[in-house]
Each structure stands twice: as C-alpha cells, then as structure tokens.
Amino acid sequence: IADLLGIALRGWFFLVAGTAAGIIGALMLLSTIPPTYKASSRIVFERTLPRYMQSNKVTNEPIIEDYDTLGQTYVISSEGILMEVVKSLSLATDPDFVAEKDSQTLRSRVRGLFRDTAQALGLSKEPAENQSMEDRKDPEKIAFEGIIRDLTVSREDVPSVITIAFSSKDPVKAATIVNAIVDSYMEANIAGKVTSTKLAG
C-alpha cells in the first residue's frame, strides 16, 4: 500500500491531467450528440362487449386472455401495419430513414471494410457486385427497418393495455409516427371486425 501511495504521489500530475482530459472529452462528446426524444401511446382493449356476452350467458369464454394482448404486440409491429405507416407518412423519401449513398453510416463503412478485406484475402467467395446488388434495397423496406429499430411495443402490467413507443431525434416526428402506427392498427382491426361481421351475416 505504501508503494502504491508513493507511485500515486509521484505521478499525481498524470492522474489529474488524465481525469481532466477524460471529463473534458466526455462533455464535448455529450454536447455534440443530439438528444433522443421518445413518444409513446397506449392502446386499451375494450372489454364491455365480452363482459356483456359473458354476463348474459351468451359465451362462457374469459373476458380477455393474456395471449390475446401478447399476440397483438406482434401484430402492431408487423410489416402489414408498419408499411402502411411508411406509405402514409412518405418515410421512403425521408433522409432520416433512407440514407443517401454518399452519407453512409460508420457501421456500414466498417462492415464494408471487413467485407473488402475478406474478399482480398480470399475468405469470401461472393463477388462484390452481388453483395452490392443485395445492399440495394427498396426504400420502403429500408424505412420499415428504421422504424423497427426504434420501435418498442410492450404489454403493461394490466393485460388489456399495450404501450407503443418510438424514439427519434425529432420530437414531432416521433409523436407523428406513434400516432400513425396506432391509427393504422385501429383501422386494420376495425376492417377485420367488419369483414368478420359480414361473413357472419
């Protein structure tokens, strides 16, 4: 312990300078990173009709099951619902979701560097042209993947409540996308019920 204290006393300048440099670097990094805003909305499943049918002995099924709401979390984040949001908000032309070819992310550049290195060493037999063709995806698919990346759909402690949250650097855009997802889900749900009613009729 005495030796460690002696080393610390002799090198106090480096310890203080390193700590100060780390704090300054962290503050500079935090000042350059834009804040992320999170908008959320909750969907509550109506239980009046099932309760009425159960109380009048029309059906003996439970009012609502846990697997019903758990299944709806997957429906909300499905491609059928989110693609309607992409089309209605024109997210396929939004630069926040569809990055241009010149403005590639650091992750894609590092991935491309490793891919090129593997091809140069002969570890990857797939030609670069085929991989570049695969990387050219539909803008709507790219926007869909962007929504999935920042979307969170979870069930609350109450079985009949689902929370939909979306994170974005723009608070208005986050709220708009969440509201569009809820609207798209509600429209699809109503359309399904109307179709079922027509078939039953």
JSON list of C-alpha atoms in Angstrom, two decimals:
[
{"chain": "A", "resi": 1, "resn": "ILE", "atom": "CA", "xyz": [0.00, 0.00, 0.00]},
{"chain": "A", "resi": 2, "resn": "ALA", "atom": "CA", "xyz": [2.84, 2.36, 0.85]},
{"chain": "A", "resi": 3, "resn": "ASP", "atom": "CA", "xyz": [4.44, 1.71, -2.56]},
{"chain": "A", "resi": 4, "resn": "LEU", "atom": "CA", "xyz": [1.15, 2.37, -4.34]},
{"chain": "A", "resi": 5, "resn": "LEU", "atom": "CA", "xyz": [0.68, 5.61, -2.40]},
{"chain": "A", "resi": 6, "resn": "GLY", "atom": "CA", "xyz": [4.22, 6.64, -3.32]},
{"chain": "A", "resi": 7, "resn": "ILE", "atom": "CA", "xyz": [3.58, 5.96, -7.02]},
{"chain": "A", "resi": 8, "resn": "ALA", "atom": "CA", "xyz": [0.34, 7.94, -6.83]},
{"chain": "A", "resi": 9, "resn": "LEU", "atom": "CA", "xyz": [2.06, 10.88, -5.13]},
{"chain": "A", "resi": 10, "resn": "ARG", "atom": "CA", "xyz": [4.89, 10.93, -7.66]},
{"chain": "A", "resi": 11, "resn": "GLY", "atom": "CA", "xyz": [2.52, 10.68, -10.64]},
{"chain": "A", "resi": 12, "resn": "TRP", "atom": "CA", "xyz": [-0.30, 12.88, -9.34]},
{"chain": "A", "resi": 13, "resn": "PHE", "atom": "CA", "xyz": [0.05, 15.22, -12.30]},
{"chain": "A", "resi": 14, "resn": "PHE", "atom": "CA", "xyz": [-0.66, 12.45, -14.81]},
{"chain": "A", "resi": 15, "resn": "LEU", "atom": "CA", "xyz": [-3.62, 11.20, -12.79]},
{"chain": "A", "resi": 16, "resn": "VAL", "atom": "CA", "xyz": [-5.16, 14.67, -12.54]},
{"chain": "A", "resi": 17, "resn": "ALA", "atom": "CA", "xyz": [-4.42, 15.50, -16.18]},
{"chain": "A", "resi": 18, "resn": "GLY", "atom": "CA", "xyz": [-5.87, 12.18, -17.41]},
{"chain": "A", "resi": 19, "resn": "THR", "atom": "CA", "xyz": [-9.01, 12.61, -15.33]},
{"chain": "A", "resi": 20, "resn": "ALA", "atom": "CA", "xyz": [-9.47, 16.20, -16.53]},
{"chain": "A", "resi": 21, "resn": "ALA", "atom": "CA", "xyz": [-8.92, 15.18, -20.16]},
{"chain": "A", "resi": 22, "resn": "GLY", "atom": "CA", "xyz": [-11.47, 12.37, -19.80]},
{"chain": "A", "resi": 23, "resn": "ILE", "atom": "CA", "xyz": [-14.06, 14.71, -18.28]},
{"chain": "A", "resi": 24, "resn": "ILE", "atom": "CA", "xyz": [-13.50, 17.34, -20.97]},
{"chain": "A", "resi": 25, "resn": "GLY", "atom": "CA", "xyz": [-13.72, 14.71, -23.72]},
{"chain": "A", "resi": 26, "resn": "ALA", "atom": "CA", "xyz": [-16.94, 13.30, -22.25]},
{"chain": "A", "resi": 27, "resn": "LEU", "atom": "CA", "xyz": [-18.50, 16.77, -22.03]},
{"chain": "A", "resi": 28, "resn": "MET", "atom": "CA", "xyz": [-17.53, 17.54, -25.62]},
{"chain": "A", "resi": 29, "resn": "LEU", "atom": "CA", "xyz": [-19.00, 14.23, -26.78]},
{"chain": "A", "resi": 30, "resn": "LEU", "atom": "CA", "xyz": [-22.24, 14.83, -24.91]},
{"chain": "A", "resi": 31, "resn": "SER", "atom": "CA", "xyz": [-22.52, 18.33, -26.37]},
{"chain": "A", "resi": 32, "resn": "THR", "atom": "CA", "xyz": [-22.20, 17.02, -29.94]},
{"chain": "A", "resi": 33, "resn": "ILE", "atom": "CA", "xyz": [-24.62, 14.08, -29.59]},
{"chain": "A", "resi": 34, "resn": "PRO", "atom": "CA", "xyz": [-28.17, 15.26, -30.32]},
{"chain": "A", "resi": 35, "resn": "PRO", "atom": "CA", "xyz": [-30.82, 14.34, -27.74]},
{"chain": "A", "resi": 36, "resn": "THR", "atom": "CA", "xyz": [-33.21, 11.49, -28.43]},
{"chain": "A", "resi": 37, "resn": "TYR", "atom": "CA", "xyz": [-36.92, 12.02, -27.82]},
{"chain": "A", "resi": 38, "resn": "LYS", "atom": "CA", "xyz": [-39.33, 9.20, -27.07]},
{"chain": "A", "resi": 39, "resn": "ALA", "atom": "CA", "xyz": [-43.04, 9.42, -27.80]},
{"chain": "A", "resi": 40, "resn": "SER", "atom": "CA", "xyz": [-45.46, 6.80, -26.54]},
{"chain": "A", "resi": 41, "resn": "SER", "atom": "CA", "xyz": [-49.11, 5.89, -26.76]},
{"chain": "A", "resi": 42, "resn": "ARG", "atom": "CA", "xyz": [-51.25, 3.27, -25.05]},
{"chain": "A", "resi": 43, "resn": "ILE", "atom": "CA", "xyz": [-53.95, 1.07, -26.53]},
{"chain": "A", "resi": 44, "resn": "VAL", "atom": "CA", "xyz": [-56.66, -0.22, -24.20]},
{"chain": "A", "resi": 45, "resn": "PHE", "atom": "CA", "xyz": [-58.74, -3.17, -25.33]},
{"chain": "A", "resi": 46, "resn": "GLU", "atom": "CA", "xyz": [-62.47, -2.64, -24.82]},
{"chain": "A", "resi": 47, "resn": "ARG", "atom": "CA", "xyz": [-64.00, -5.32, -22.62]},
{"chain": "A", "resi": 48, "resn": "THR", "atom": "CA", "xyz": [-67.61, -4.09, -22.43]},
{"chain": "A", "resi": 49, "resn": "LEU", "atom": "CA", "xyz": [-69.00, -6.34, -25.18]},
{"chain": "A", "resi": 50, "resn": "PRO", "atom": "CA", "xyz": [-67.27, -9.55, -23.96]},
{"chain": "A", "resi": 51, "resn": "ARG", "atom": "CA", "xyz": [-68.39, -8.75, -20.39]},
{"chain": "A", "resi": 52, "resn": "TYR", "atom": "CA", "xyz": [-71.98, -8.25, -21.57]},
{"chain": "A", "resi": 53, "resn": "MET", "atom": "CA", "xyz": [-71.93, -11.50, -23.52]},
{"chain": "A", "resi": 54, "resn": "GLN", "atom": "CA", "xyz": [-70.48, -13.34, -20.55]},
{"chain": "A", "resi": 55, "resn": "SER", "atom": "CA", "xyz": [-72.94, -11.91, -18.04]},
{"chain": "A", "resi": 56, "resn": "ASN", "atom": "CA", "xyz": [-75.88, -12.81, -20.30]},
{"chain": "A", "resi": 57, "resn": "LYS", "atom": "CA", "xyz": [-74.53, -16.34, -20.78]},
{"chain": "A", "resi": 58, "resn": "VAL", "atom": "CA", "xyz": [-74.00, -15.78, -24.49]},
{"chain": "A", "resi": 59, "resn": "THR", "atom": "CA", "xyz": [-70.49, -17.11, -24.10]},
{"chain": "A", "resi": 60, "resn": "ASN", "atom": "CA", "xyz": [-68.53, -18.71, -21.30]},
{"chain": "A", "resi": 61, "resn": "GLU", "atom": "CA", "xyz": [-65.15, -17.62, -22.60]},
{"chain": "A", "resi": 62, "resn": "PRO", "atom": "CA", "xyz": [-62.95, -15.36, -20.45]},
{"chain": "A", "resi": 63, "resn": "ILE", "atom": "CA", "xyz": [-63.33, -11.62, -20.94]},
{"chain": "A", "resi": 64, "resn": "ILE", "atom": "CA", "xyz": [-59.78, -11.27, -22.20]},
{"chain": "A", "resi": 65, "resn": "GLU", "atom": "CA", "xyz": [-56.84, -13.61, -22.28]},
{"chain": "A", "resi": 66, "resn": "ASP", "atom": "CA", "xyz": [-53.20, -12.79, -21.77]},
{"chain": "A", "resi": 67, "resn": "TYR", "atom": "CA", "xyz": [-52.23, -14.38, -25.06]},
{"chain": "A", "resi": 68, "resn": "ASP", "atom": "CA", "xyz": [-54.67, -12.10, -26.89]},
{"chain": "A", "resi": 69, "resn": "THR", "atom": "CA", "xyz": [-52.81, -8.91, -25.93]},
{"chain": "A", "resi": 70, "resn": "LEU", "atom": "CA", "xyz": [-49.45, -10.64, -26.22]},
{"chain": "A", "resi": 71, "resn": "GLY", "atom": "CA", "xyz": [-50.32, -11.61, -29.78]},
{"chain": "A", "resi": 72, "resn": "GLN", "atom": "CA", "xyz": [-51.40, -8.07, -30.58]},
{"chain": "A", "resi": 73, "resn": "THR", "atom": "CA", "xyz": [-47.92, -6.80, -29.71]},
{"chain": "A", "resi": 74, "resn": "TYR", "atom": "CA", "xyz": [-46.62, -8.82, -32.66]},
{"chain": "A", "resi": 75, "resn": "VAL", "atom": "CA", "xyz": [-49.45, -7.62, -34.87]},
{"chain": "A", "resi": 76, "resn": "ILE", "atom": "CA", "xyz": [-48.68, -3.96, -34.13]},
{"chain": "A", "resi": 77, "resn": "SER", "atom": "CA", "xyz": [-45.00, -4.41, -35.08]},
{"chain": "A", "resi": 78, "resn": "SER", "atom": "CA", "xyz": [-45.83, -6.48, -38.17]},
{"chain": "A", "resi": 79, "resn": "GLU", "atom": "CA", "xyz": [-44.89, -5.46, -41.69]},
{"chain": "A", "resi": 80, "resn": "GLY", "atom": "CA", "xyz": [-48.53, -5.08, -42.72]},
{"chain": "A", "resi": 81, "resn": "ILE", "atom": "CA", "xyz": [-49.15, -2.36, -40.13]},
{"chain": "A", "resi": 82, "resn": "LEU", "atom": "CA", "xyz": [-45.83, -0.55, -40.35]},
{"chain": "A", "resi": 83, "resn": "MET", "atom": "CA", "xyz": [-45.70, -0.49, -44.15]},
{"chain": "A", "resi": 84, "resn": "GLU", "atom": "CA", "xyz": [-48.96, 1.46, -44.12]},
{"chain": "A", "resi": 85, "resn": "VAL", "atom": "CA", "xyz": [-47.25, 3.99, -41.84]},
{"chain": "A", "resi": 86, "resn": "VAL", "atom": "CA", "xyz": [-44.27, 4.18, -44.21]},
{"chain": "A", "resi": 87, "resn": "LYS", "atom": "CA", "xyz": [-46.58, 4.85, -47.16]},
{"chain": "A", "resi": 88, "resn": "SER", "atom": "CA", "xyz": [-48.89, 7.30, -45.39]},
{"chain": "A", "resi": 89, "resn": "LEU", "atom": "CA", "xyz": [-46.04, 9.42, -44.00]},
{"chain": "A", "resi": 90, "resn": "SER", "atom": "CA", "xyz": [-43.80, 9.03, -47.11]},
{"chain": "A", "resi": 91, "resn": "LEU", "atom": "CA", "xyz": [-40.93, 7.78, -44.96]},
{"chain": "A", "resi": 92, "resn": "ALA", "atom": "CA", "xyz": [-39.31, 6.18, -48.01]},
{"chain": "A", "resi": 93, "resn": "THR", "atom": "CA", "xyz": [-38.17, 9.67, -49.04]},
{"chain": "A", "resi": 94, "resn": "ASP", "atom": "CA", "xyz": [-37.25, 10.82, -45.53]},
{"chain": "A", "resi": 95, "resn": "PRO", "atom": "CA", "xyz": [-33.45, 11.21, -45.18]},
{"chain": "A", "resi": 96, "resn": "ASP", "atom": "CA", "xyz": [-33.67, 10.19, -41.52]},
{"chain": "A", "resi": 97, "resn": "PHE", "atom": "CA", "xyz": [-34.81, 6.73, -42.59]},
{"chain": "A", "resi": 98, "resn": "VAL", "atom": "CA", "xyz": [-33.37, 6.37, -46.09]},
{"chain": "A", "resi": 99, "resn": "ALA", "atom": "CA", "xyz": [-29.72, 7.46, -46.05]},
{"chain": "A", "resi": 100, "resn": "GLU", "atom": "CA", "xyz": [-28.14, 8.55, -49.30]},
{"chain": "A", "resi": 101, "resn": "LYS", "atom": "CA", "xyz": [-25.31, 6.57, -50.82]},
{"chain": "A", "resi": 102, "resn": "ASP", "atom": "CA", "xyz": [-22.76, 9.26, -50.01]},
{"chain": "A", "resi": 103, "resn": "SER", "atom": "CA", "xyz": [-23.86, 9.60, -46.39]},
{"chain": "A", "resi": 104, "resn": "GLN", "atom": "CA", "xyz": [-23.19, 6.07, -45.19]},
{"chain": "A", "resi": 105, "resn": "THR", "atom": "CA", "xyz": [-23.09, 5.36, -41.51]},
{"chain": "A", "resi": 106, "resn": "LEU", "atom": "CA", "xyz": [-19.92, 4.42, -39.65]},
{"chain": "A", "resi": 107, "resn": "ARG", "atom": "CA", "xyz": [-21.29, 0.93, -39.09]},
{"chain": "A", "resi": 108, "resn": "SER", "atom": "CA", "xyz": [-21.89, 0.33, -42.80]},
{"chain": "A", "resi": 109, "resn": "ARG", "atom": "CA", "xyz": [-18.41, 1.64, -43.65]},
{"chain": "A", "resi": 110, "resn": "VAL", "atom": "CA", "xyz": [-16.72, -0.66, -41.12]},
{"chain": "A", "resi": 111, "resn": "ARG", "atom": "CA", "xyz": [-18.79, -3.59, -42.40]},
{"chain": "A", "resi": 112, "resn": "GLY", "atom": "CA", "xyz": [-17.75, -2.77, -45.96]},
{"chain": "A", "resi": 113, "resn": "LEU", "atom": "CA", "xyz": [-14.09, -2.55, -44.93]},
{"chain": "A", "resi": 114, "resn": "PHE", "atom": "CA", "xyz": [-14.21, -6.01, -43.35]},
{"chain": "A", "resi": 115, "resn": "ARG", "atom": "CA", "xyz": [-16.04, -7.40, -46.38]},
{"chain": "A", "resi": 116, "resn": "ASP", "atom": "CA", "xyz": [-13.48, -5.99, -48.80]},
{"chain": "A", "resi": 117, "resn": "THR", "atom": "CA", "xyz": [-10.63, -7.31, -46.64]},
{"chain": "A", "resi": 118, "resn": "ALA", "atom": "CA", "xyz": [-12.17, -10.79, -46.55]},
{"chain": "A", "resi": 119, "resn": "GLN", "atom": "CA", "xyz": [-12.56, -10.74, -50.34]},
{"chain": "A", "resi": 120, "resn": "ALA", "atom": "CA", "xyz": [-8.96, -9.62, -50.82]},
{"chain": "A", "resi": 121, "resn": "LEU", "atom": "CA", "xyz": [-7.70, -12.47, -48.61]},
{"chain": "A", "resi": 122, "resn": "GLY", "atom": "CA", "xyz": [-9.89, -14.99, -50.43]},
{"chain": "A", "resi": 123, "resn": "LEU", "atom": "CA", "xyz": [-12.03, -15.76, -47.37]},
{"chain": "A", "resi": 124, "resn": "SER", "atom": "CA", "xyz": [-15.22, -14.62, -49.09]},
{"chain": "A", "resi": 125, "resn": "LYS", "atom": "CA", "xyz": [-16.03, -16.18, -52.45]},
{"chain": "A", "resi": 126, "resn": "GLU", "atom": "CA", "xyz": [-19.02, -13.96, -53.15]},
{"chain": "A", "resi": 127, "resn": "PRO", "atom": "CA", "xyz": [-18.17, -11.17, -55.62]},
{"chain": "A", "resi": 128, "resn": "ALA", "atom": "CA", "xyz": [-18.58, -7.58, -54.59]},
{"chain": "A", "resi": 129, "resn": "GLU", "atom": "CA", "xyz": [-21.10, -6.92, -57.37]},
{"chain": "A", "resi": 130, "resn": "ASN", "atom": "CA", "xyz": [-23.57, -9.46, -55.98]},
{"chain": "A", "resi": 131, "resn": "GLN", "atom": "CA", "xyz": [-23.28, -8.07, -52.47]},
{"chain": "A", "resi": 132, "resn": "SER", "atom": "CA", "xyz": [-23.75, -4.51, -53.70]},
{"chain": "A", "resi": 133, "resn": "MET", "atom": "CA", "xyz": [-26.87, -5.63, -55.55]},
{"chain": "A", "resi": 134, "resn": "GLU", "atom": "CA", "xyz": [-28.20, -7.17, -52.33]},
{"chain": "A", "resi": 135, "resn": "ASP", "atom": "CA", "xyz": [-27.49, -3.97, -50.44]},
{"chain": "A", "resi": 136, "resn": "ARG", "atom": "CA", "xyz": [-29.65, -2.01, -52.87]},
{"chain": "A", "resi": 137, "resn": "LYS", "atom": "CA", "xyz": [-32.93, -2.50, -51.10]},
{"chain": "A", "resi": 138, "resn": "ASP", "atom": "CA", "xyz": [-36.30, -0.98, -51.65]},
{"chain": "A", "resi": 139, "resn": "PRO", "atom": "CA", "xyz": [-36.52, 2.43, -49.89]},
{"chain": "A", "resi": 140, "resn": "GLU", "atom": "CA", "xyz": [-39.77, 1.35, -48.24]},
{"chain": "A", "resi": 141, "resn": "LYS", "atom": "CA", "xyz": [-38.03, -1.73, -46.80]},
{"chain": "A", "resi": 142, "resn": "ILE", "atom": "CA", "xyz": [-35.19, 0.45, -45.51]},
{"chain": "A", "resi": 143, "resn": "ALA", "atom": "CA", "xyz": [-37.68, 2.81, -43.86]},
{"chain": "A", "resi": 144, "resn": "PHE", "atom": "CA", "xyz": [-39.52, -0.19, -42.40]},
{"chain": "A", "resi": 145, "resn": "GLU", "atom": "CA", "xyz": [-36.27, -1.48, -40.87]},
{"chain": "A", "resi": 146, "resn": "GLY", "atom": "CA", "xyz": [-35.62, 2.01, -39.48]},
{"chain": "A", "resi": 147, "resn": "ILE", "atom": "CA", "xyz": [-39.00, 2.03, -37.76]},
{"chain": "A", "resi": 148, "resn": "ILE", "atom": "CA", "xyz": [-38.46, -1.46, -36.35]},
{"chain": "A", "resi": 149, "resn": "ARG", "atom": "CA", "xyz": [-35.07, -0.41, -34.96]},
{"chain": "A", "resi": 150, "resn": "ASP", "atom": "CA", "xyz": [-36.50, 2.47, -32.89]},
{"chain": "A", "resi": 151, "resn": "LEU", "atom": "CA", "xyz": [-39.92, 0.98, -32.11]},
{"chain": "A", "resi": 152, "resn": "THR", "atom": "CA", "xyz": [-40.85, -0.60, -28.79]},
{"chain": "A", "resi": 153, "resn": "VAL", "atom": "CA", "xyz": [-44.14, -2.45, -28.31]},
{"chain": "A", "resi": 154, "resn": "SER", "atom": "CA", "xyz": [-44.72, -3.86, -24.84]},
{"chain": "A", "resi": 155, "resn": "ARG", "atom": "CA", "xyz": [-47.58, -5.02, -22.69]},
{"chain": "A", "resi": 156, "resn": "GLU", "atom": "CA", "xyz": [-48.27, -3.29, -19.42]},
{"chain": "A", "resi": 157, "resn": "ASP", "atom": "CA", "xyz": [-48.95, -4.97, -16.09]},
{"chain": "A", "resi": 158, "resn": "VAL", "atom": "CA", "xyz": [-52.64, -4.70, -16.92]},
{"chain": "A", "resi": 159, "resn": "PRO", "atom": "CA", "xyz": [-53.34, -7.41, -19.54]},
{"chain": "A", "resi": 160, "resn": "SER", "atom": "CA", "xyz": [-55.60, -5.18, -21.64]},
{"chain": "A", "resi": 161, "resn": "VAL", "atom": "CA", "xyz": [-53.08, -2.33, -22.16]},
{"chain": "A", "resi": 162, "resn": "ILE", "atom": "CA", "xyz": [-50.30, -2.19, -24.76]},
{"chain": "A", "resi": 163, "resn": "THR", "atom": "CA", "xyz": [-47.72, 0.61, -24.93]},
{"chain": "A", "resi": 164, "resn": "ILE", "atom": "CA", "xyz": [-46.26, 1.75, -28.25]},
{"chain": "A", "resi": 165, "resn": "ALA", "atom": "CA", "xyz": [-43.10, 3.90, -28.05]},
{"chain": "A", "resi": 166, "resn": "PHE", "atom": "CA", "xyz": [-40.88, 5.34, -30.76]},
{"chain": "A", "resi": 167, "resn": "SER", "atom": "CA", "xyz": [-37.53, 7.12, -30.33]},
{"chain": "A", "resi": 168, "resn": "SER", "atom": "CA", "xyz": [-36.32, 9.84, -32.68]},
{"chain": "A", "resi": 169, "resn": "LYS", "atom": "CA", "xyz": [-34.13, 12.93, -32.72]},
{"chain": "A", "resi": 170, "resn": "ASP", "atom": "CA", "xyz": [-37.19, 14.95, -33.75]},
{"chain": "A", "resi": 171, "resn": "PRO", "atom": "CA", "xyz": [-39.93, 15.00, -31.09]},
{"chain": "A", "resi": 172, "resn": "VAL", "atom": "CA", "xyz": [-42.64, 15.93, -33.59]},
{"chain": "A", "resi": 173, "resn": "LYS", "atom": "CA", "xyz": [-41.66, 13.08, -35.90]},
{"chain": "A", "resi": 174, "resn": "ALA", "atom": "CA", "xyz": [-41.64, 10.61, -33.00]},
{"chain": "A", "resi": 175, "resn": "ALA", "atom": "CA", "xyz": [-45.16, 11.61, -31.97]},
{"chain": "A", "resi": 176, "resn": "THR", "atom": "CA", "xyz": [-46.37, 11.58, -35.59]},
{"chain": "A", "resi": 177, "resn": "ILE", "atom": "CA", "xyz": [-45.06, 8.06, -36.20]},
{"chain": "A", "resi": 178, "resn": "VAL", "atom": "CA", "xyz": [-46.56, 6.72, -32.96]},
{"chain": "A", "resi": 179, "resn": "ASN", "atom": "CA", "xyz": [-49.96, 8.21, -33.80]},
{"chain": "A", "resi": 180, "resn": "ALA", "atom": "CA", "xyz": [-49.76, 6.83, -37.34]},
{"chain": "A", "resi": 181, "resn": "ILE", "atom": "CA", "xyz": [-48.96, 3.34, -36.02]},
{"chain": "A", "resi": 182, "resn": "VAL", "atom": "CA", "xyz": [-51.94, 3.48, -33.65]},
{"chain": "A", "resi": 183, "resn": "ASP", "atom": "CA", "xyz": [-54.23, 4.73, -36.44]},
{"chain": "A", "resi": 184, "resn": "SER", "atom": "CA", "xyz": [-53.03, 2.04, -38.84]},
{"chain": "A", "resi": 185, "resn": "TYR", "atom": "CA", "xyz": [-53.54, -0.67, -36.25]},
{"chain": "A", "resi": 186, "resn": "MET", "atom": "CA", "xyz": [-57.01, 0.58, -35.34]},
{"chain": "A", "resi": 187, "resn": "GLU", "atom": "CA", "xyz": [-58.06, 0.77, -39.00]},
{"chain": "A", "resi": 188, "resn": "ALA", "atom": "CA", "xyz": [-56.82, -2.75, -39.65]},
{"chain": "A", "resi": 189, "resn": "ASN", "atom": "CA", "xyz": [-58.58, -4.00, -36.52]},
{"chain": "A", "resi": 190, "resn": "ILE", "atom": "CA", "xyz": [-61.87, -2.34, -37.48]},
{"chain": "A", "resi": 191, "resn": "ALA", "atom": "CA", "xyz": [-61.59, -3.64, -41.04]},
{"chain": "A", "resi": 192, "resn": "GLY", "atom": "CA", "xyz": [-61.07, -7.15, -39.71]},
{"chain": "A", "resi": 193, "resn": "LYS", "atom": "CA", "xyz": [-64.12, -6.90, -37.47]},
{"chain": "A", "resi": 194, "resn": "VAL", "atom": "CA", "xyz": [-66.26, -5.55, -40.33]},
{"chain": "A", "resi": 195, "resn": "THR", "atom": "CA", "xyz": [-65.15, -8.44, -42.53]},
{"chain": "A", "resi": 196, "resn": "SER", "atom": "CA", "xyz": [-65.94, -10.96, -39.78]},
{"chain": "A", "resi": 197, "resn": "THR", "atom": "CA", "xyz": [-69.38, -9.38, -39.27]},
{"chain": "A", "resi": 198, "resn": "LYS", "atom": "CA", "xyz": [-70.14, -9.58, -42.99]},
{"chain": "A", "resi": 199, "resn": "LEU", "atom": "CA", "xyz": [-69.08, -13.23, -43.10]},
{"chain": "A", "resi": 200, "resn": "ALA", "atom": "CA", "xyz": [-71.21, -13.99, -40.03]},
{"chain": "A", "resi": 201, "resn": "GLY", "atom": "CA", "xyz": [-74.17, -12.17, -41.60]}
]
